[in-house]
Amino acid sequence: MTTPDDVKKAPAKDPWDLPDVSGLVVGVLGGTGDQGRGLAYRLAKAGQKVIIGSRAADRAHTAAEELGLGIEGADNAECARRSDVVIVAVPWEGHAKTLQSLRADLVGKLVIDCVNPLGFDKQGAYALKPEEGSAAQQAAALLPESRVTAAFHHLSAVLLSDPEIAEIDTDVMVLGEKRADTDIVQALAGRIPGMRGVFAGRLRNAHQVESLVANLISVNRRYKAHAGLRVTDV
């Protein structure tokens, strides 16, 4: 008879044991904007195959040619279809409409939402709270057949796009529902020199991560900086 004491628990998985993602094709929706363009550049420079997506294919082709590094350009639908992982880097104002139009093209895809719902007034940037709770939760609601995660919110587009900067000293907070998915996103972040992906909870915790960008904007304005984040003791 087997007793509870006889059953050995499987060893806990090392949280830093991440998959090899070098063969994945990464699409960037909104890849002609500052944030998307910077992410495309850094990932391609790290050896990732990258496709830039835009509402207008000609704009995507132009941006891809300017960046080089084997980056390709396509309209958003083709970008989504041809990619294994799709980063959503579109403006908040067009977030819902873009994802609704691409629902069929994103079926089965791993989607990384990095959109920050923000408003601006004379006092500076402030966080908006979508009806679903966050941009990432809105994406999950609009893409029920996709695997939605959230990451890359706190990166400076200026640093991402600067070819003179070899390493970006920052952590990337990664949120999602399944460990296999967040592990992939962490591994992608880790391909960029100086960067590290850190699991930061499920999508219900995405709002405060997205909102923190408003605080970083205030930091950057006061100190004339391009601040990022580091998680200590991890």
Coordinates of N, CA and C in Angstrom, one line a residue:
M1 N 0.8 -1.2 0.0 CA 0.0 0.0 0.0 C 0.9 1.3 0.0
T2 N 0.6 2.2 -0.9 CA 1.4 3.4 -1.0 C 0.8 4.4 0.0
T3 N 1.7 5.0 0.8 CA 1.3 6.0 1.8 C 1.7 7.4 1.2
P4 N 1.2 8.5 1.8 CA 1.6 9.8 1.3 C 3.1 10.0 1.4
D5 N 3.7 9.4 2.4 CA 5.1 9.6 2.6 C 6.0 8.9 1.5
D6 N 5.3 7.9 0.9 CA 6.1 7.2 -0.2 C 6.1 8.0 -1.5
V7 N 5.1 8.9 -1.6 CA 5.0 9.6 -2.9 C 5.9 10.8 -2.9
K8 N 6.9 10.8 -3.8 CA 7.8 11.9 -3.9 C 7.3 13.0 -4.8
K9 N 7.4 14.2 -4.4 CA 6.9 15.3 -5.2 C 8.0 15.6 -6.3
A10 N 7.5 15.9 -7.4 CA 8.4 16.3 -8.5 C 9.1 17.6 -8.1
P11 N 10.4 17.7 -8.4 CA 11.1 18.9 -8.0 C 10.5 20.2 -8.7
A12 N 10.5 21.2 -7.9 CA 9.9 22.5 -8.5 C 10.7 22.9 -9.7
K13 N 10.0 23.4 -10.6 CA 10.7 23.9 -11.8 C 11.5 25.2 -11.5
D14 N 12.7 25.3 -12.0 CA 13.5 26.5 -11.9 C 12.8 27.6 -12.6
P15 N 12.5 28.7 -12.0 CA 11.8 29.8 -12.7 C 12.6 30.5 -13.8
W16 N 13.9 30.2 -13.8 CA 14.8 30.8 -14.8 C 15.1 29.8 -15.9
D17 N 14.5 28.6 -15.8 CA 14.6 27.6 -16.9 C 13.6 28.0 -18.0
L18 N 14.1 28.7 -18.9 CA 13.2 29.3 -20.0 C 13.4 28.6 -21.3
P19 N 12.4 28.5 -22.2 CA 12.6 27.8 -23.5 C 13.4 28.6 -24.5
D20 N 13.9 27.8 -25.5 CA 14.6 28.4 -26.6 C 13.6 29.0 -27.5
V21 N 13.6 30.3 -27.7 CA 12.7 31.0 -28.6 C 13.3 31.6 -29.8
S22 N 14.5 31.2 -30.1 CA 15.3 31.8 -31.2 C 14.6 31.5 -32.6
G23 N 13.8 30.5 -32.7 CA 13.2 30.1 -34.0 C 11.9 30.7 -34.2
L24 N 11.3 31.5 -33.2 CA 10.0 32.0 -33.3 C 10.0 33.3 -34.2
V25 N 9.0 33.5 -35.0 CA 8.8 34.7 -35.7 C 7.9 35.7 -34.9
V26 N 8.4 36.9 -34.7 CA 7.7 37.9 -33.9 C 7.2 38.9 -34.8
G27 N 5.9 39.2 -34.7 CA 5.2 40.3 -35.4 C 4.9 41.4 -34.4
V28 N 5.1 42.6 -34.9 CA 4.8 43.8 -34.1 C 3.7 44.6 -34.7
L29 N 2.5 44.6 -34.2 CA 1.4 45.4 -34.7 C 1.6 46.8 -34.2
G30 N 1.6 47.8 -35.0 CA 1.9 49.1 -34.7 C 3.4 49.3 -34.7
G31 N 4.1 48.5 -35.6 CA 5.5 48.5 -35.6 C 6.1 49.8 -36.3
T32 N 5.3 50.7 -36.8 CA 5.8 51.9 -37.4 C 5.8 53.0 -36.3
G33 N 5.2 52.8 -35.2 CA 5.2 53.8 -34.1 C 6.5 53.6 -33.3
D34 N 6.8 54.6 -32.4 CA 8.1 54.6 -31.7 C 8.4 53.4 -30.9
Q35 N 7.4 53.0 -30.1 CA 7.6 51.8 -29.2 C 7.7 50.5 -30.0
G36 N 6.8 50.3 -31.0 CA 6.8 49.1 -31.8 C 8.1 49.0 -32.6
R37 N 8.5 50.1 -33.2 CA 9.7 50.2 -34.0 C 10.9 49.9 -33.2
G38 N 11.0 50.4 -32.0 CA 12.1 50.1 -31.1 C 12.2 48.7 -30.7
L39 N 11.0 48.1 -30.3 CA 11.0 46.7 -30.0 C 11.4 45.8 -31.2
A40 N 10.9 46.1 -32.4 CA 11.3 45.4 -33.6 C 12.8 45.4 -33.8
Y41 N 13.4 46.6 -33.6 CA 14.8 46.8 -33.8 C 15.6 45.9 -32.8
R42 N 15.3 46.0 -31.6 CA 16.0 45.3 -30.5 C 15.9 43.8 -30.7
L43 N 14.7 43.3 -31.0 CA 14.6 41.8 -31.1 C 15.3 41.3 -32.4
A44 N 15.2 42.1 -33.5 CA 15.9 41.7 -34.7 C 17.4 41.7 -34.5
K45 N 17.9 42.7 -33.8 CA 19.3 42.8 -33.5 C 19.8 41.7 -32.7
A46 N 18.9 41.1 -31.8 CA 19.2 40.0 -31.0 C 19.1 38.6 -31.8
G47 N 18.7 38.7 -33.0 CA 18.7 37.5 -33.9 C 17.3 37.0 -34.1
Q48 N 16.2 37.7 -33.6 CA 14.9 37.2 -33.8 C 14.4 37.5 -35.2
K49 N 13.6 36.7 -35.8 CA 12.9 37.0 -37.1 C 11.7 37.9 -36.8
V50 N 11.7 39.1 -37.4 CA 10.7 40.1 -37.0 C 9.9 40.6 -38.2
I51 N 8.6 40.7 -38.1 CA 7.8 41.3 -39.1 C 7.0 42.5 -38.5
I52 N 7.2 43.7 -39.1 CA 6.5 44.9 -38.7 C 5.1 44.9 -39.4
G53 N 4.1 45.2 -38.6 CA 2.7 45.4 -39.1 C 2.3 46.8 -39.0
S54 N 1.4 47.2 -40.0 CA 0.8 48.5 -40.0 C -0.5 48.4 -40.7
R55 N -1.3 49.4 -40.5 CA -2.6 49.5 -41.2 C -2.3 49.6 -42.7
A56 N -1.2 50.3 -43.0 CA -0.8 50.5 -44.4 C 0.5 49.8 -44.7
A57 N 0.4 48.8 -45.6 CA 1.5 47.9 -45.9 C 2.7 48.7 -46.3
D58 N 2.5 49.8 -47.1 CA 3.7 50.6 -47.6 C 4.4 51.2 -46.5
R59 N 3.7 51.7 -45.5 CA 4.4 52.3 -44.3 C 5.3 51.2 -43.6
A60 N 4.7 50.0 -43.5 CA 5.5 48.9 -42.8 C 6.7 48.6 -43.7
H61 N 6.6 48.5 -45.0 CA 7.7 48.2 -45.8 C 8.8 49.2 -45.7
T62 N 8.4 50.5 -45.6 CA 9.4 51.6 -45.5 C 10.1 51.5 -44.2
A63 N 9.4 51.3 -43.1 CA 10.0 51.2 -41.8 C 10.9 50.0 -41.7
A64 N 10.5 48.9 -42.3 CA 11.4 47.7 -42.3 C 12.7 47.9 -43.1
E65 N 12.6 48.6 -44.2 CA 13.8 48.9 -45.0 C 14.7 49.8 -44.2
E66 N 14.2 50.8 -43.5 CA 15.0 51.7 -42.7 C 15.7 51.0 -41.6
L67 N 15.0 50.0 -41.0 CA 15.6 49.3 -39.8 C 16.6 48.3 -40.3
G68 N 16.4 47.6 -41.4 CA 17.3 46.6 -41.9 C 17.2 45.3 -41.0
L69 N 18.3 44.6 -40.8 CA 18.4 43.5 -39.9 C 17.5 42.3 -40.3
G70 N 17.1 42.3 -41.6 CA 16.2 41.2 -42.0 C 14.7 41.4 -41.7
I71 N 14.4 42.6 -41.1 CA 13.0 42.9 -40.7 C 12.2 43.0 -42.0
E72 N 11.0 42.4 -42.0 CA 10.0 42.5 -43.1 C 8.8 43.4 -42.7
G73 N 8.2 44.0 -43.6 CA 7.0 44.8 -43.4 C 5.8 44.2 -44.1
A74 N 4.6 44.3 -43.5 CA 3.3 43.8 -44.0 C 2.2 44.6 -43.4
D75 N 1.0 44.4 -44.0 CA -0.2 45.0 -43.3 C -0.4 44.2 -42.0
N76 N -1.2 44.7 -41.1 CA -1.4 44.1 -39.8 C -1.9 42.6 -39.9
A77 N -2.9 42.4 -40.9 CA -3.4 41.0 -41.0 C -2.4 40.0 -41.4
E78 N -1.6 40.4 -42.4 CA -0.5 39.5 -42.9 C 0.5 39.3 -41.8
C79 N 0.9 40.3 -41.1 CA 1.8 40.3 -40.0 C 1.3 39.3 -38.9
A80 N 0.1 39.4 -38.6 CA -0.5 38.4 -37.6 C -0.5 37.0 -38.0
R81 N -0.8 36.8 -39.3 CA -0.9 35.4 -39.8 C 0.5 34.7 -39.9
R82 N 1.5 35.5 -40.2 CA 2.8 34.9 -40.5 C 3.6 34.8 -39.2
S83 N 3.2 35.3 -38.1 CA 4.0 35.4 -36.8 C 3.5 34.3 -35.9
D84 N 4.5 33.8 -35.1 CA 4.2 32.9 -34.0 C 3.8 33.7 -32.7
V85 N 4.4 34.8 -32.5 CA 4.2 35.7 -31.4 C 3.9 37.1 -31.9
V86 N 2.9 37.7 -31.4 CA 2.5 39.0 -31.9 C 2.4 40.0 -30.8
I87 N 3.3 41.1 -30.9 CA 3.3 42.1 -29.9 C 2.3 43.2 -30.4
V88 N 1.4 43.6 -29.5 CA 0.5 44.7 -29.8 C 1.0 46.0 -29.2
A89 N 1.4 46.9 -30.1 CA 2.0 48.2 -29.7 C 1.3 49.3 -30.4
V90 N 0.0 49.2 -30.6 CA -0.8 50.3 -31.2 C -1.2 51.3 -30.2
P91 N -1.5 52.5 -30.6 CA -2.0 53.5 -29.7 C -3.3 53.0 -29.0
W92 N -3.5 53.4 -27.7 CA -4.6 53.0 -27.0 C -5.9 53.3 -27.7
E93 N -6.0 54.5 -28.3 CA -7.2 54.9 -29.0 C -7.7 53.9 -30.0
G94 N -6.7 53.2 -30.6 CA -7.1 52.2 -31.7 C -7.0 50.8 -31.3
H95 N -6.8 50.5 -30.0 CA -6.5 49.2 -29.5 C -7.6 48.2 -29.8
A96 N -8.8 48.6 -29.3 CA -10.0 47.7 -29.4 C -10.3 47.4 -30.9
K97 N -10.4 48.5 -31.7 CA -10.7 48.4 -33.1 C -9.7 47.5 -33.8
T98 N -8.5 47.7 -33.6 CA -7.4 46.9 -34.2 C -7.6 45.4 -33.9
L99 N -7.7 45.1 -32.6 CA -7.8 43.7 -32.2 C -9.1 43.0 -32.7
Q100 N -10.2 43.8 -32.7 CA -11.4 43.2 -33.3 C -11.3 42.8 -34.7
S101 N -10.6 43.7 -35.5 CA -10.4 43.4 -36.9 C -9.5 42.2 -37.2
L102 N -8.7 41.9 -36.2 CA -7.7 40.8 -36.4 C -8.0 39.5 -35.7
R103 N -9.2 39.4 -35.1 CA -9.5 38.3 -34.3 C -9.2 37.0 -35.0
A104 N -9.7 36.8 -36.2 CA -9.5 35.6 -36.9 C -8.0 35.3 -37.2
D105 N -7.3 36.4 -37.5 CA -5.8 36.2 -37.9 C -5.0 35.9 -36.6
L106 N -5.5 36.2 -35.5 CA -4.7 35.9 -34.2 C -5.2 34.7 -33.5
V107 N -6.0 33.9 -34.1 CA -6.5 32.6 -33.4 C -5.2 31.7 -33.2
G108 N -5.1 31.3 -32.0 CA -4.0 30.4 -31.6 C -2.6 31.0 -31.4
K109 N -2.6 32.3 -31.6 CA -1.3 33.0 -31.5 C -1.0 33.4 -30.0
L110 N 0.2 33.5 -29.7 CA 0.6 34.1 -28.4 C 0.7 35.6 -28.6
V111 N -0.1 36.3 -27.9 CA -0.2 37.8 -28.1 C 0.4 38.5 -26.8
I112 N 1.2 39.4 -27.1 CA 1.8 40.2 -26.0 C 1.3 41.6 -26.1
D113 N 0.5 42.0 -25.1 CA 0.0 43.4 -25.2 C 0.9 44.3 -24.3
C114 N 1.4 45.4 -25.0 CA 2.2 46.3 -24.2 C 1.6 47.7 -24.2
V115 N 0.3 47.8 -24.4 CA -0.3 49.1 -24.5 C -0.6 49.7 -23.2
N116 N -0.4 51.0 -23.0 CA -0.6 51.7 -21.7 C -1.8 52.7 -21.9
P117 N -2.9 52.4 -21.3 CA -4.0 53.4 -21.4 C -3.8 54.6 -20.6
L118 N -3.4 55.7 -21.2 CA -3.0 56.9 -20.5 C -3.8 58.1 -21.0
G119 N -4.0 59.1 -20.2 CA -4.6 60.4 -20.5 C -3.5 61.4 -20.2
F120 N -3.7 62.6 -20.8 CA -2.7 63.7 -20.5 C -3.5 65.0 -20.4
D121 N -3.1 65.8 -19.4 CA -3.6 67.1 -19.2 C -2.5 68.0 -18.7
K122 N -2.9 69.2 -18.2 CA -1.9 70.2 -17.8 C -1.0 69.7 -16.6
Q123 N -1.5 68.7 -15.9 CA -0.8 68.2 -14.8 C 0.1 67.0 -15.2
G124 N 0.0 66.6 -16.4 CA 0.9 65.5 -16.9 C 0.1 64.3 -17.2
A125 N 0.8 63.1 -17.2 CA 0.1 61.8 -17.6 C -0.6 61.2 -16.4
Y126 N -1.7 60.6 -16.7 CA -2.5 59.9 -15.7 C -3.1 58.6 -16.3
A127 N -3.3 57.6 -15.5 CA -3.8 56.3 -15.9 C -5.3 56.3 -16.2
L128 N -5.7 55.6 -17.2 CA -7.1 55.4 -17.5 C -7.4 53.9 -17.2
K129 N -8.6 53.6 -16.8 CA -9.0 52.3 -16.4 C -10.0 51.8 -17.4
P130 N -9.7 50.9 -18.3 CA -10.7 50.4 -19.3 C -11.8 49.6 -18.5
E131 N -12.9 49.5 -19.2 CA -14.1 48.8 -18.6 C -13.7 47.4 -18.2
E132 N -12.8 46.7 -19.0 CA -12.4 45.3 -18.7 C -11.4 45.3 -17.6
G133 N -10.8 46.4 -17.2 CA -9.8 46.4 -16.1 C -8.5 46.9 -16.6
S134 N -8.1 46.5 -17.8 CA -6.8 46.9 -18.3 C -6.8 46.7 -19.8
A135 N -5.8 47.2 -20.5 CA -5.6 46.9 -21.9 C -5.5 45.4 -22.2
A136 N -4.7 44.8 -21.4 CA -4.4 43.3 -21.6 C -5.7 42.5 -21.4
Q137 N -6.5 42.9 -20.4 CA -7.8 42.2 -20.2 C -8.8 42.5 -21.3
Q138 N -8.7 43.7 -21.9 CA -9.5 44.0 -23.0 C -9.1 43.1 -24.2
A139 N -7.8 43.0 -24.4 CA -7.3 42.1 -25.5 C -7.8 40.7 -25.3
A140 N -7.7 40.2 -24.0 CA -8.2 38.8 -23.8 C -9.6 38.6 -24.1
A141 N -10.4 39.7 -23.8 CA -11.9 39.6 -24.0 C -12.2 39.6 -25.5
L142 N -11.4 40.4 -26.3 CA -11.6 40.5 -27.7 C -11.0 39.3 -28.5
L143 N -10.0 38.6 -27.9 CA -9.3 37.6 -28.6 C -9.5 36.2 -27.8
P144 N -10.7 35.7 -27.7 CA -10.9 34.5 -26.8 C -10.2 33.3 -27.3
E145 N -9.7 33.2 -28.6 CA -9.0 32.1 -29.1 C -7.5 32.3 -29.2
S146 N -7.1 33.4 -28.6 CA -5.6 33.7 -28.6 C -5.1 33.5 -27.1
R147 N -3.8 33.4 -27.0 CA -3.2 33.3 -25.7 C -2.6 34.7 -25.3
V148 N -3.3 35.4 -24.5 CA -2.9 36.8 -24.3 C -2.0 37.0 -23.0
T149 N -1.0 37.7 -23.2 CA -0.1 38.0 -22.1 C 0.1 39.5 -22.1
A150 N 0.9 40.0 -21.1 CA 1.2 41.5 -21.1 C 2.6 41.7 -20.7
A151 N 3.3 42.6 -21.4 CA 4.7 42.8 -21.1 C 5.2 44.0 -21.9
F152 N 6.5 44.4 -21.6 CA 7.2 45.5 -22.4 C 6.5 46.8 -22.2
H153 N 5.9 47.1 -21.1 CA 5.2 48.4 -20.8 C 6.1 49.5 -20.5
H154 N 7.2 49.2 -19.8 CA 8.0 50.3 -19.2 C 9.3 50.6 -19.9
L155 N 9.3 50.3 -21.2 CA 10.6 50.5 -22.0 C 10.6 51.9 -22.7
S156 N 11.7 52.5 -22.6 CA 11.9 53.8 -23.3 C 12.0 53.6 -24.8
A157 N 11.2 54.2 -25.6 CA 11.3 54.1 -27.0 C 12.6 54.8 -27.5
V158 N 13.0 55.8 -26.8 CA 14.3 56.5 -27.1 C 15.5 55.5 -27.0
L159 N 15.5 54.8 -25.9 CA 16.6 53.8 -25.7 C 16.5 52.7 -26.6
L160 N 15.3 52.2 -26.8 CA 15.2 51.0 -27.7 C 15.7 51.3 -29.1
S161 N 15.5 52.5 -29.6 CA 15.8 52.9 -31.0 C 17.2 53.4 -31.2
D162 N 18.0 53.6 -30.1 CA 19.3 54.2 -30.2 C 20.4 53.2 -30.5
P163 N 20.9 53.2 -31.7 CA 21.9 52.1 -32.0 C 23.2 52.3 -31.2
E164 N 23.4 53.4 -30.6 CA 24.6 53.6 -29.8 C 24.6 52.9 -28.4
I165 N 23.4 52.5 -28.0 CA 23.2 51.9 -26.7 C 23.2 50.4 -26.9
A166 N 24.2 49.7 -26.4 CA 24.4 48.3 -26.6 C 23.5 47.5 -25.7
E167 N 23.2 47.9 -24.4 CA 22.4 47.2 -23.5 C 21.4 48.1 -22.8
I168 N 20.2 47.6 -22.5 CA 19.2 48.3 -21.9 C 19.0 47.7 -20.5
D169 N 19.4 48.5 -19.5 CA 19.4 48.0 -18.1 C 18.0 48.1 -17.5
T170 N 17.2 47.0 -17.6 CA 15.8 47.0 -17.1 C 15.3 45.6 -17.0
D171 N 14.2 45.5 -16.1 CA 13.4 44.3 -16.1 C 12.1 44.5 -16.8
V172 N 11.6 43.5 -17.3 CA 10.3 43.5 -18.0 C 9.3 42.7 -17.2
M173 N 8.3 43.3 -16.7 CA 7.2 42.6 -15.9 C 6.3 41.9 -16.9
V174 N 6.2 40.5 -16.7 CA 5.4 39.7 -17.6 C 4.2 39.1 -16.9
L175 N 3.0 39.3 -17.5 CA 1.8 38.8 -16.9 C 1.0 37.8 -17.8
G176 N 0.4 36.8 -17.3 CA -0.4 35.9 -18.1 C -1.0 34.8 -17.3
E177 N -1.8 34.0 -18.0 CA -2.6 33.0 -17.3 C -1.9 31.6 -17.3
K178 N -1.0 31.4 -18.3 CA -0.3 30.1 -18.3 C 1.2 30.3 -18.3
R179 N 1.8 29.4 -17.5 CA 3.3 29.5 -17.3 C 4.0 29.3 -18.6
A180 N 3.6 28.4 -19.4 CA 4.2 28.1 -20.7 C 4.3 29.4 -21.6
D181 N 3.2 30.2 -21.5 CA 3.2 31.4 -22.3 C 4.1 32.5 -21.7
T182 N 4.0 32.7 -20.4 CA 4.8 33.7 -19.8 C 6.3 33.4 -19.9
D183 N 6.6 32.1 -19.8 CA 8.0 31.7 -20.0 C 8.5 32.1 -21.4
I184 N 7.7 31.9 -22.4 CA 8.2 32.3 -23.7 C 8.4 33.8 -23.8
V185 N 7.5 34.6 -23.2 CA 7.7 36.1 -23.2 C 8.9 36.5 -22.4
Q186 N 9.1 35.8 -21.3 CA 10.3 36.1 -20.5 C 11.6 35.8 -21.3
A187 N 11.5 34.7 -22.0 CA 12.7 34.3 -22.8 C 13.0 35.3 -23.9
L188 N 11.9 35.8 -24.5 CA 12.1 36.8 -25.6 C 12.7 38.1 -25.0
A189 N 12.2 38.5 -23.9 CA 12.8 39.7 -23.2 C 14.2 39.5 -22.9
G190 N 14.6 38.3 -22.5 CA 16.0 38.0 -22.1 C 16.9 38.0 -23.3
R191 N 16.4 37.9 -24.5 CA 17.3 37.9 -25.7 C 17.9 39.3 -25.9
I192 N 17.3 40.3 -25.4 CA 17.8 41.7 -25.5 C 18.8 42.0 -24.5
P193 N 20.0 42.3 -24.8 CA 21.1 42.5 -23.8 C 20.7 43.5 -22.8
G194 N 21.0 43.1 -21.5 CA 20.7 44.0 -20.4 C 19.3 43.8 -19.8
M195 N 18.4 43.1 -20.6 CA 17.0 43.0 -20.2 C 16.7 41.7 -19.6
R196 N 15.7 41.6 -18.7 CA 15.3 40.4 -18.1 C 13.8 40.4 -17.9
G197 N 13.2 39.3 -18.2 CA 11.7 39.1 -18.0 C 11.4 38.5 -16.7
V198 N 10.5 39.1 -15.9 CA 10.2 38.7 -14.6 C 8.7 38.4 -14.5
F199 N 8.3 37.2 -14.1 CA 6.8 37.0 -14.0 C 6.2 37.8 -12.9
A200 N 5.1 38.5 -13.2 CA 4.5 39.5 -12.3 C 3.0 39.2 -12.0
G201 N 2.5 38.0 -12.3 CA 1.1 37.7 -12.0 C 0.2 37.5 -13.1
R202 N -1.0 37.3 -12.9 CA -2.0 37.0 -13.9 C -2.5 38.3 -14.5
L203 N -3.3 38.2 -15.5 CA -3.8 39.4 -16.3 C -4.6 40.3 -15.4
R204 N -5.2 39.8 -14.3 CA -6.0 40.7 -13.5 C -5.1 41.7 -12.8
N205 N -3.8 41.5 -12.8 CA -2.9 42.4 -12.2 C -2.3 43.4 -13.2
A206 N -2.8 43.4 -14.4 CA -2.1 44.2 -15.4 C -2.4 45.7 -15.3
H207 N -3.5 46.1 -14.7 CA -3.8 47.5 -14.6 C -2.7 48.3 -13.9
Q208 N -2.3 47.8 -12.8 CA -1.3 48.6 -12.1 C 0.1 48.7 -12.8
V209 N 0.4 47.6 -13.6 CA 1.6 47.6 -14.3 C 1.5 48.6 -15.5
E210 N 0.4 48.6 -16.2 CA 0.2 49.6 -17.2 C 0.2 51.0 -16.7
S211 N -0.5 51.2 -15.5 CA -0.6 52.5 -14.9 C 0.7 53.1 -14.5
L212 N 1.7 52.2 -14.1 CA 3.0 52.7 -13.6 C 3.7 53.6 -14.6
V213 N 3.4 53.4 -15.9 CA 4.0 54.2 -16.9 C 3.8 55.7 -16.7
A214 N 2.6 56.1 -16.2 CA 2.3 57.5 -15.8 C 3.4 58.0 -14.8
N215 N 3.7 57.2 -13.8 CA 4.7 57.6 -12.9 C 6.1 57.7 -13.5
L216 N 6.4 56.8 -14.4 CA 7.7 56.8 -15.0 C 7.9 58.1 -15.9
I217 N 6.8 58.5 -16.6 CA 6.8 59.7 -17.4 C 7.1 60.9 -16.5
S218 N 6.5 60.9 -15.3 CA 6.8 62.0 -14.3 C 8.3 62.0 -13.9
V219 N 8.8 60.8 -13.6 CA 10.2 60.6 -13.3 C 11.1 61.2 -14.4
N220 N 10.8 60.8 -15.6 CA 11.6 61.1 -16.7 C 11.6 62.7 -17.0
R221 N 10.5 63.3 -16.8 CA 10.4 64.7 -17.0 C 11.2 65.5 -15.9
R222 N 11.1 65.0 -14.7 CA 11.8 65.7 -13.6 C 13.3 65.6 -13.7
Y223 N 13.7 64.3 -14.0 CA 15.2 64.1 -14.0 C 15.8 64.0 -15.4
K224 N 15.1 64.4 -16.4 CA 15.6 64.3 -17.8 C 16.2 63.0 -18.1
A225 N 15.5 61.9 -17.8 CA 16.0 60.6 -17.9 C 15.1 59.7 -18.8
H226 N 15.5 58.4 -18.9 CA 14.7 57.4 -19.6 C 14.6 56.2 -18.7
A227 N 13.9 56.4 -17.5 CA 13.9 55.5 -16.4 C 13.2 54.1 -16.8
G228 N 13.8 53.1 -16.2 CA 13.1 51.7 -16.3 C 13.0 51.2 -14.9
L229 N 12.8 49.9 -14.8 CA 12.6 49.2 -13.5 C 13.5 48.1 -13.3
R230 N 13.9 47.9 -12.1 CA 14.6 46.7 -11.7 C 13.9 46.1 -10.5
V231 N 13.6 44.8 -10.5 CA 13.0 44.1 -9.4 C 14.2 43.5 -8.6
T232 N 14.3 43.8 -7.3 CA 15.4 43.4 -6.5 C 15.2 42.1 -5.8
D233 N 16.2 41.4 -5.4 CA 16.2 40.2 -4.7 C 15.5 39.0 -5.4
V234 N 15.6 39.1 -6.7 CA 15.0 38.0 -7.6 C 16.1 37.5 -8.5

